[in-house]
XYZ file of C-alpha atoms in Angstrom:
556
model
C 32.203 -33.300 80.322
C 33.874 -33.969 76.752
C 31.270 -36.192 75.709
C 27.937 -34.330 76.401
C 30.060 -30.982 74.370
C 30.182 -33.263 71.743
C 26.774 -34.945 71.901
C 25.570 -31.323 71.737
C 27.826 -30.000 69.151
C 26.059 -33.095 66.795
C 22.481 -32.324 68.016
C 23.214 -28.299 66.958
C 24.613 -29.324 63.600
C 22.106 -32.090 62.477
C 19.301 -29.882 61.506
C 22.174 -27.589 59.338
C 22.683 -31.276 57.430
C 19.244 -32.385 57.031
C 18.422 -28.825 55.773
C 21.656 -29.179 53.012
C 21.468 -32.971 52.343
C 17.605 -32.298 51.328
C 18.536 -29.256 48.947
C 21.048 -31.368 47.088
C 18.465 -33.903 46.234
C 16.417 -31.571 45.714
C 19.153 -29.892 43.312
C 19.336 -33.073 42.032
C 15.507 -33.650 41.744
C 14.915 -30.596 39.486
C 18.098 -30.433 37.402
C 18.159 -33.410 36.408
C 14.369 -34.285 36.272
C 13.436 -30.840 34.451
C 15.194 -28.325 34.231
C 18.165 -29.367 32.441
C 16.633 -31.188 29.781
C 14.160 -28.519 29.624
C 17.258 -25.549 29.041
C 19.025 -28.048 27.086
C 15.922 -28.265 24.420
C 15.616 -24.963 24.269
C 19.182 -24.313 23.513
C 19.162 -26.768 20.499
C 16.200 -24.935 19.575
C 16.865 -22.247 19.319
C 20.242 -22.505 17.530
C 18.250 -24.289 15.147
C 15.735 -21.627 14.868
C 19.101 -18.606 14.459
C 20.047 -21.084 11.530
C 16.728 -20.561 9.616
C 14.442 -18.558 7.846
C 13.779 -21.809 6.965
C 10.687 -20.153 5.301
C 10.735 -18.822 1.768
C 10.792 -15.670 0.192
C 11.231 -14.499 4.367
C 13.094 -11.780 4.680
C 16.284 -11.795 7.099
C 18.562 -8.704 8.324
C 21.910 -10.771 8.712
C 22.268 -10.990 4.829
C 23.396 -7.634 3.413
C 22.244 -6.243 -0.250
C 23.692 -7.890 -2.968
C 26.919 -4.169 -4.222
C 26.295 -1.885 -6.842
C 29.395 -3.982 -8.697
C 29.350 -8.249 -8.997
C 24.817 -8.535 -8.643
C 25.142 -11.573 -7.293
C 25.584 -12.395 -3.440
C 28.319 -13.911 -1.690
C 29.108 -17.461 -1.605
C 27.462 -19.234 2.097
C 30.364 -20.749 2.811
C 32.573 -16.839 2.355
C 30.688 -15.226 4.752
C 27.026 -15.851 5.743
C 27.830 -19.676 7.212
C 29.596 -18.104 10.295
C 27.570 -15.226 10.456
C 24.355 -17.470 10.710
C 26.773 -19.626 12.921
C 27.897 -17.186 15.398
C 24.168 -15.556 15.492
C 22.897 -18.803 16.056
C 25.087 -19.741 18.720
C 24.642 -16.821 20.717
C 20.606 -17.100 20.240
C 20.565 -20.765 21.591
C 22.598 -19.308 25.115
C 20.860 -15.919 25.186
C 17.447 -18.623 25.571
C 18.506 -21.191 28.203
C 19.630 -18.090 30.461
C 16.332 -15.968 29.252
C 14.668 -19.513 30.375
C 16.689 -19.541 33.649
C 15.845 -15.995 34.413
C 12.066 -16.151 33.927
C 10.311 -18.735 34.416
C 12.291 -20.001 37.095
C 13.869 -17.246 39.224
C 11.237 -14.494 39.149
C 8.837 -17.179 38.870
C 8.924 -20.832 40.405
C 11.980 -19.552 42.707
C 9.904 -15.969 43.803
C 6.751 -17.938 44.309
C 8.597 -20.779 46.519
C 10.263 -18.003 48.239
C 6.787 -15.998 48.966
C 5.530 -18.974 50.481
C 3.304 -19.600 46.906
C 3.277 -22.926 44.798
C 5.471 -22.616 41.251
C 2.096 -21.585 40.506
C 1.467 -19.361 42.387
C -1.412 -20.942 44.260
C -0.490 -20.114 48.296
C 0.479 -22.354 50.971
C -2.931 -23.555 52.464
C -1.739 -23.321 55.602
C 1.765 -21.785 57.512
C 3.448 -24.952 58.205
C 3.107 -25.875 54.158
C 4.537 -22.188 53.047
C 7.379 -23.146 56.019
C 7.935 -26.444 54.366
C 8.064 -24.080 50.626
C 10.204 -21.569 51.700
C 12.272 -23.731 53.391
C 12.999 -27.281 51.886
C 11.816 -26.250 48.327
C 12.790 -22.862 47.004
C 16.318 -23.445 48.066
C 17.247 -25.956 46.437
C 14.802 -25.575 42.973
C 16.293 -22.157 42.582
C 20.316 -24.103 43.496
C 18.787 -27.053 40.165
C 17.806 -24.019 38.253
C 21.117 -22.993 38.038
C 23.147 -26.299 37.529
C 20.429 -26.924 35.178
C 21.391 -23.857 33.640
C 25.182 -23.922 33.520
C 24.963 -27.919 32.773
C 23.029 -27.376 29.692
C 25.423 -23.995 28.380
C 28.800 -25.976 28.708
C 26.551 -29.255 27.117
C 25.341 -27.102 24.285
C 28.922 -25.123 24.433
C 30.267 -28.653 23.611
C 28.194 -29.558 20.593
C 28.965 -25.697 19.385
C 32.472 -26.523 19.132
C 32.182 -29.705 17.687
C 29.674 -28.448 15.081
C 32.262 -25.076 14.795
C 34.778 -27.304 13.447
C 33.091 -28.719 10.948
C 32.192 -25.739 9.936
C 36.111 -24.396 10.057
C 36.640 -27.962 7.902
C 33.009 -26.903 5.487
C 35.137 -23.351 4.866
C 38.669 -25.430 3.970
C 37.063 -27.405 1.861
C 35.418 -25.191 -0.047
C 38.461 -22.034 0.187
C 41.015 -24.326 -1.055
C 37.945 -25.746 -3.672
C 38.515 -22.065 -4.693
C 41.964 -22.420 -6.245
C 41.973 -25.541 -6.879
C 39.435 -25.914 -9.606
C 40.049 -22.063 -11.609
C 43.576 -24.223 -11.209
C 42.550 -27.190 -13.514
C 40.328 -24.359 -15.592
C 43.401 -22.281 -16.514
C 45.507 -25.189 -16.739
C 43.052 -26.901 -19.235
C 42.806 -23.946 -21.193
C 46.762 -23.745 -21.170
C 47.009 -27.525 -22.448
C 44.647 -26.898 -25.394
C 45.896 -23.219 -25.728
C 42.530 -20.776 -25.189
C 43.684 -18.278 -25.650
C 40.441 -15.833 -26.152
C 40.705 -12.323 -27.600
C 38.328 -10.070 -28.440
C 37.489 -9.414 -32.422
C 35.424 -6.594 -33.421
C 37.679 -3.154 -34.031
C 38.855 -1.177 -31.708
C 39.264 -4.188 -29.161
C 41.414 -6.683 -29.912
C 42.021 -7.559 -26.046
C 43.020 -10.257 -23.933
C 39.508 -11.458 -22.283
C 40.824 -13.769 -19.337
C 37.139 -14.116 -17.970
C 34.426 -13.381 -20.199
C 30.985 -10.927 -18.382
C 27.769 -13.554 -18.469
C 24.743 -11.759 -18.398
C 21.539 -14.456 -16.392
C 18.767 -15.575 -18.461
C 16.567 -15.057 -16.254
C 16.575 -10.808 -15.304
C 19.667 -10.077 -18.051
C 22.230 -9.094 -15.171
C 25.855 -8.839 -16.036
C 27.870 -11.263 -13.798
C 31.566 -9.937 -14.678
C 33.228 -12.429 -11.870
C 31.349 -15.694 -13.044
C 33.864 -18.437 -11.429
C 34.866 -20.110 -8.549
C 35.056 -16.862 -5.980
C 34.406 -15.396 -3.188
C 30.301 -15.406 -4.310
C 29.735 -19.316 -4.878
C 32.285 -22.525 -5.895
C 29.998 -24.225 -7.781
C 27.672 -21.534 -8.814
C 26.784 -17.804 -8.318
C 23.270 -16.774 -6.464
C 21.758 -13.873 -8.867
C 20.266 -10.661 -7.318
C 16.725 -12.855 -8.869
C 17.315 -16.052 -7.042
C 18.790 -17.467 -10.961
C 21.835 -20.253 -9.959
C 24.425 -19.376 -12.422
C 27.117 -21.993 -13.167
C 30.724 -20.937 -12.826
C 32.537 -23.668 -14.302
C 33.076 -24.835 -18.052
C 31.848 -28.202 -16.943
C 28.839 -26.747 -15.377
C 27.382 -25.260 -18.195
C 28.628 -22.245 -17.865
C 29.295 -22.208 -21.999
C 25.858 -22.065 -22.274
C 25.186 -18.334 -20.327
C 25.461 -15.059 -22.678
C 29.741 -13.610 -23.681
C 30.074 -10.713 -23.714
C 33.668 -8.616 -23.932
C 34.818 -7.487 -20.318
C 36.502 -4.715 -22.706
C 33.578 -2.730 -24.820
C 30.801 -4.935 -23.856
C 30.197 -6.396 -27.213
C 28.869 -10.059 -27.787
C 30.982 -12.925 -27.945
C 31.751 -16.404 -29.145
C 29.840 -19.375 -27.509
C 32.875 -21.344 -28.401
C 35.332 -18.946 -27.069
C 36.021 -19.744 -23.919
C 35.817 -23.601 -24.404
C 38.479 -23.690 -28.008
C 41.743 -22.681 -29.139
C 41.237 -19.820 -31.491
C 43.375 -19.658 -34.825
C 43.732 -15.617 -35.760
C 44.330 -15.592 -39.117
C 44.605 -11.896 -40.808
C 44.595 -11.705 -44.650
C 47.149 -9.288 -45.645
C 47.519 -7.025 -48.897
C 47.014 -3.791 -50.854
C 44.141 -2.146 -51.809
C 42.028 -4.939 -54.564
C 44.436 -7.348 -54.160
C 41.599 -9.783 -53.751
C 41.589 -9.904 -49.974
C 37.854 -10.036 -49.604
C 37.278 -11.847 -52.387
C 40.211 -14.511 -51.903
C 38.255 -14.691 -47.881
C 34.847 -15.465 -49.549
C 36.253 -18.489 -51.347
C 38.846 -19.399 -47.981
C 34.417 -19.703 -46.553
C 33.153 -21.478 -49.989
C 36.129 -24.221 -49.106
C 35.526 -25.002 -45.689
C 32.086 -25.464 -46.542
C 32.950 -27.630 -49.567
C 35.810 -30.042 -47.274
C 32.778 -30.116 -44.525
C 30.834 -31.755 -47.731
C 33.253 -33.825 -48.660
C 32.855 -34.805 -44.439
C 36.340 -34.333 -44.369
C 35.325 -31.094 -41.270
C 32.555 -30.349 -39.907
C 32.347 -25.738 -40.500
C 29.734 -23.662 -39.014
C 29.708 -19.939 -37.708
C 30.718 -18.515 -34.401
C 27.447 -16.972 -34.525
C 24.060 -15.310 -36.439
C 26.570 -11.740 -37.229
C 29.165 -14.140 -39.158
C 26.224 -16.435 -40.940
C 24.280 -13.194 -41.837
C 27.960 -11.224 -43.265
C 28.956 -13.770 -45.224
C 25.302 -14.565 -46.482
C 25.891 -11.191 -48.179
C 29.106 -11.625 -49.701
C 28.136 -13.710 -50.794
C 25.095 -12.243 -52.048
C 27.120 -9.120 -53.808
C 30.103 -11.795 -55.230
C 26.968 -13.442 -57.243
C 25.186 -10.411 -58.348
C 28.625 -8.709 -59.346
C 31.440 -11.149 -59.714
C 33.015 -8.510 -57.397
C 33.563 -7.432 -53.550
C 33.415 -3.767 -52.936
C 36.268 -2.375 -51.164
C 36.922 -3.885 -47.027
C 36.113 -0.213 -45.409
C 35.631 1.016 -42.444
C 38.714 1.190 -40.551
C 39.905 -2.051 -38.557
C 38.220 -5.116 -39.417
C 35.936 -7.431 -37.062
C 36.647 -11.351 -37.506
C 34.335 -13.381 -38.921
C 34.933 -16.800 -36.937
C 34.164 -20.146 -37.897
C 34.690 -23.211 -35.854
C 35.986 -25.801 -37.467
C 35.910 -29.510 -35.586
C 37.392 -32.248 -37.465
C 37.539 -35.707 -36.159
C 37.791 -35.152 -31.603
C 39.355 -31.656 -31.868
C 37.201 -28.439 -33.039
C 39.110 -24.353 -33.512
C 37.382 -20.878 -33.585
C 38.857 -19.560 -36.571
C 39.430 -15.683 -36.589
C 39.505 -14.791 -39.836
C 40.405 -10.614 -40.565
C 39.467 -9.087 -43.879
C 41.507 -5.268 -43.118
C 40.670 -2.395 -45.414
C 44.152 -2.217 -48.243
C 45.263 1.176 -46.975
C 46.201 -0.423 -43.574
C 49.472 -2.099 -44.656
C 50.204 1.197 -47.365
C 51.932 2.900 -44.055
C 53.917 1.469 -41.003
C 51.706 3.721 -38.657
C 49.133 2.625 -39.778
C 50.482 -1.279 -39.518
C 51.237 -0.608 -35.929
C 47.108 0.220 -35.475
C 46.027 -2.969 -36.472
C 46.341 -4.601 -33.050
C 44.311 -7.598 -33.536
C 48.289 -8.476 -35.109
C 49.743 -8.784 -32.473
C 48.016 -11.896 -31.587
C 47.974 -13.844 -35.278
C 49.024 -17.402 -34.982
C 50.446 -17.178 -38.887
C 49.768 -14.264 -41.158
C 47.904 -15.373 -45.071
C 49.753 -12.977 -46.762
C 47.466 -12.018 -50.503
C 50.052 -11.300 -53.605
C 48.585 -9.407 -56.500
C 51.846 -10.311 -58.148
C 50.149 -7.648 -60.868
C 50.632 -5.007 -59.273
C 54.018 -5.112 -58.809
C 56.455 -2.886 -61.070
C 59.176 -5.597 -62.412
C 56.465 -8.093 -63.525
C 54.674 -5.469 -65.150
C 57.626 -3.666 -66.800
C 58.069 -7.712 -68.628
C 54.400 -7.681 -69.840
C 53.554 -7.196 -73.468
C 50.676 -4.999 -74.733
C 48.320 -7.263 -74.851
C 49.391 -8.636 -71.121
C 48.790 -5.037 -69.701
C 45.367 -4.531 -71.095
C 44.392 -8.132 -69.713
C 46.114 -7.478 -66.506
C 44.650 -3.471 -66.264
C 40.875 -5.314 -66.969
C 42.492 -7.368 -63.437
C 41.976 -3.958 -61.353
C 45.633 -4.704 -59.611
C 46.537 -3.375 -56.079
C 47.798 0.221 -55.940
C 50.807 -1.745 -54.286
C 53.227 -4.206 -55.134
C 53.264 -7.480 -52.809
C 56.792 -6.732 -52.395
C 55.493 -3.377 -50.524
C 53.201 -4.329 -48.397
C 55.641 -7.266 -46.887
C 58.544 -5.294 -46.402
C 55.712 -2.682 -44.390
C 54.418 -5.631 -42.114
C 57.244 -7.415 -41.428
C 58.790 -4.665 -38.690
C 55.641 -3.189 -37.427
C 54.405 -7.576 -36.895
C 57.420 -8.323 -34.622
C 57.305 -5.327 -32.576
C 53.567 -5.803 -32.337
C 53.727 -10.424 -31.715
C 57.476 -10.752 -30.018
C 57.093 -13.875 -32.077
C 57.303 -13.732 -35.994
C 60.070 -16.358 -35.965
C 57.349 -18.583 -34.555
C 54.567 -17.830 -36.727
C 53.532 -19.384 -40.499
C 52.621 -16.983 -43.857
C 50.828 -18.935 -45.608
C 51.375 -16.907 -49.068
C 48.610 -16.492 -51.840
C 48.825 -15.385 -55.341
C 45.831 -13.541 -56.911
C 43.528 -13.321 -59.701
C 44.810 -16.831 -61.222
C 42.304 -17.243 -63.902
C 43.980 -13.863 -65.264
C 47.517 -14.770 -64.993
C 46.804 -18.331 -66.594
C 45.646 -16.077 -69.948
C 49.280 -13.873 -70.230
C 51.668 -14.784 -72.512
C 54.121 -12.842 -71.352
C 54.770 -14.854 -68.292
C 55.126 -18.748 -67.252
C 52.040 -20.623 -66.434
C 51.816 -21.191 -62.470
C 52.654 -24.119 -62.062
C 53.036 -26.863 -58.577
C 55.561 -25.097 -56.829
C 54.556 -21.238 -56.326
C 57.954 -19.866 -54.494
C 59.779 -21.078 -57.814
C 57.465 -19.316 -60.354
C 57.539 -16.112 -58.360
C 61.185 -16.537 -58.168
C 60.372 -16.842 -62.257
C 58.729 -13.805 -62.689
C 61.281 -11.418 -60.353
C 60.344 -12.291 -56.316
C 62.923 -14.424 -55.312
C 63.853 -11.432 -53.028
C 59.848 -11.838 -51.870
C 60.282 -16.110 -51.023
C 63.384 -15.551 -49.853
C 62.687 -13.087 -47.305
C 60.054 -15.013 -45.951
C 61.412 -18.300 -46.034
C 64.217 -16.524 -43.319
C 61.762 -14.543 -41.588
C 58.846 -17.170 -40.621
C 59.205 -20.075 -39.051
C 57.468 -22.046 -41.694
C 56.511 -20.919 -45.714
C 54.700 -22.275 -48.208
C 52.795 -20.388 -51.476
C 49.082 -21.238 -53.208
C 47.590 -19.561 -56.303
C 43.749 -19.366 -56.535
C 41.619 -18.275 -58.270
C 38.994 -16.755 -56.262
C 36.747 -16.346 -59.597
C 36.598 -19.228 -60.047
C 35.830 -19.967 -56.586
C 33.163 -17.869 -55.679
C 30.065 -16.669 -57.516
C 28.275 -18.625 -60.058
C 28.590 -21.409 -60.980
C 31.745 -22.108 -59.295
C 34.489 -25.381 -59.111
C 34.707 -26.767 -56.037
C 37.841 -27.879 -56.509
C 38.923 -24.421 -57.080
C 36.872 -23.618 -53.624
C 38.610 -26.291 -52.497
C 42.420 -25.108 -53.229
C 41.642 -22.044 -52.038
C 40.833 -23.301 -48.595
C 44.420 -25.208 -47.712
C 46.119 -21.847 -47.249
C 43.635 -21.914 -43.577
C 44.115 -25.230 -43.559
C 47.946 -25.084 -43.089
C 47.783 -23.167 -40.523
C 45.559 -24.643 -38.984
C 47.337 -27.913 -39.128
C 49.747 -26.137 -37.139
C 47.745 -25.367 -34.287
C 47.168 -28.783 -33.945
C 43.367 -29.768 -35.117
C 44.831 -32.551 -38.272
C 43.975 -30.769 -41.398
C 47.370 -31.415 -42.507
C 46.492 -34.134 -43.897
C 44.193 -33.238 -46.296
C 46.874 -30.724 -48.199
C 48.512 -33.648 -49.363
C 52.122 -36.301 -47.378
C 53.542 -33.249 -46.698
C 50.406 -31.200 -45.214
C 50.243 -33.088 -42.024
C 54.362 -31.085 -41.291
C 53.768 -28.416 -39.984
C 56.794 -29.196 -37.437
C 59.429 -30.213 -40.347
C 58.157 -27.364 -43.205
C 61.969 -25.348 -43.722
C 62.648 -22.021 -43.682
C 64.811 -20.855 -47.481
C 66.952 -23.399 -48.059
C 65.240 -26.433 -47.220
C 62.904 -28.539 -49.061
C 59.363 -27.661 -49.144
C 56.267 -29.973 -48.939
C 54.328 -30.612 -52.330
C 52.275 -28.217 -53.148
C 50.025 -30.057 -55.624
C 48.241 -27.147 -57.728
C 46.292 -27.272 -60.991
C 46.238 -25.701 -63.687
C 42.963 -23.348 -63.612
C 40.516 -24.011 -66.279
C 37.749 -21.459 -66.900
C 34.928 -23.240 -66.758
């Protein structure tokens, strides 16, 4: 009895086992024969299409509009890379299960379960329809389901690897931003590049200039490695803008972010030397500045320097001043409040400096409050003290009648050099906080007149000693005490400018500027004589000064 029962049970379960085995066989055939690869290929194609659009000019609602602040698209690595990866991955998964739903479930499986072939053609006989429903439909549904699951798992694994690669790219870009910024900042710090606005009413530091797109003229205030791009920014017009000086950012038009005025092309790559000329009204500042500019060009003609105007405005201002001196022999008094710097690039060897020459009106140093308002003094790397000794009461008291007439014809300043210095020095310390680290080049002007005076000794090779002899020893002692280094010249701006200038006097007029440039490391000290390059060895009052190598001016 027991044996017969076992035989009966085996006989009863044999059809079920056969159906299960057959269904598993059909499932494997459907899954690995077609469904898995169809789902996987569709998912991969969907992910690839989802990373698009691949046609130029096609819109994409995932890309945000350019905001009102910076006219540039955010960098692809900053946000769009993650958005594209997420949306493309989700699209690929949806395509797999959409394909499983239709056609595999809604059409193929429904047709088989209703006794029709996959394409919808009804079975010819009841037996055929029965076989389709019993033997084909279950395995087909299961095969499609298993194929969809396996395709999802495989695609998810591939996308996980892809996400890891994207994460590495994002981390690389995120690390590159501070590295590139730090490299530029370190390079600027090592070369002493500190950008300041040269325009009156501003004079503010410019940590990053505003750059103008050459295509649409849009102004970019954050053109550096960051959220808008690592190596370049994509302007709203589509034009690419380099983010670093090495990539060519210096070729773009730069504007001051505070006053929206043009900055020199070399402003972000060249160390700036600020050299204000300080003196009373009619002390000869403007003519001295013109003589200095002519002198720099005279040194350039000898091949010792390369000199160029930083902008067309600087060239135009210098030409206007030159024409005025050629036609009248005098320069009109400086007016108009705070001065705009006259900017020149001075190159010697492989080093270059951007020179800012400030010519303020004489009234700016007549009172302490006015000196305090000269904000450009806060950036001074050195001071050119323009000394009209004929304006000093002690000096005027030593002149005879004829010399007094000659001195009056020279239009002496209303303020002597000692009074100018006293009003300058206290406010300069408050503005800069580093007066003791600055150099002071003192230039005695109107030397052509001084050489004609019989009541005073003739200015010789030691101008500081000559100043002491005529009663300005307190000025010499104060300069030696208050500044890191002090040096003295006597110049005839008349002989260096106008028609028929003396080139030797032009070069002499440029020596104070060359001395200040040498203090910045340009290497122009060698042009001044044996001690010209020893800026760091220049003495305070009481140590041996550098040799002046002055020669007496001879009228042309």
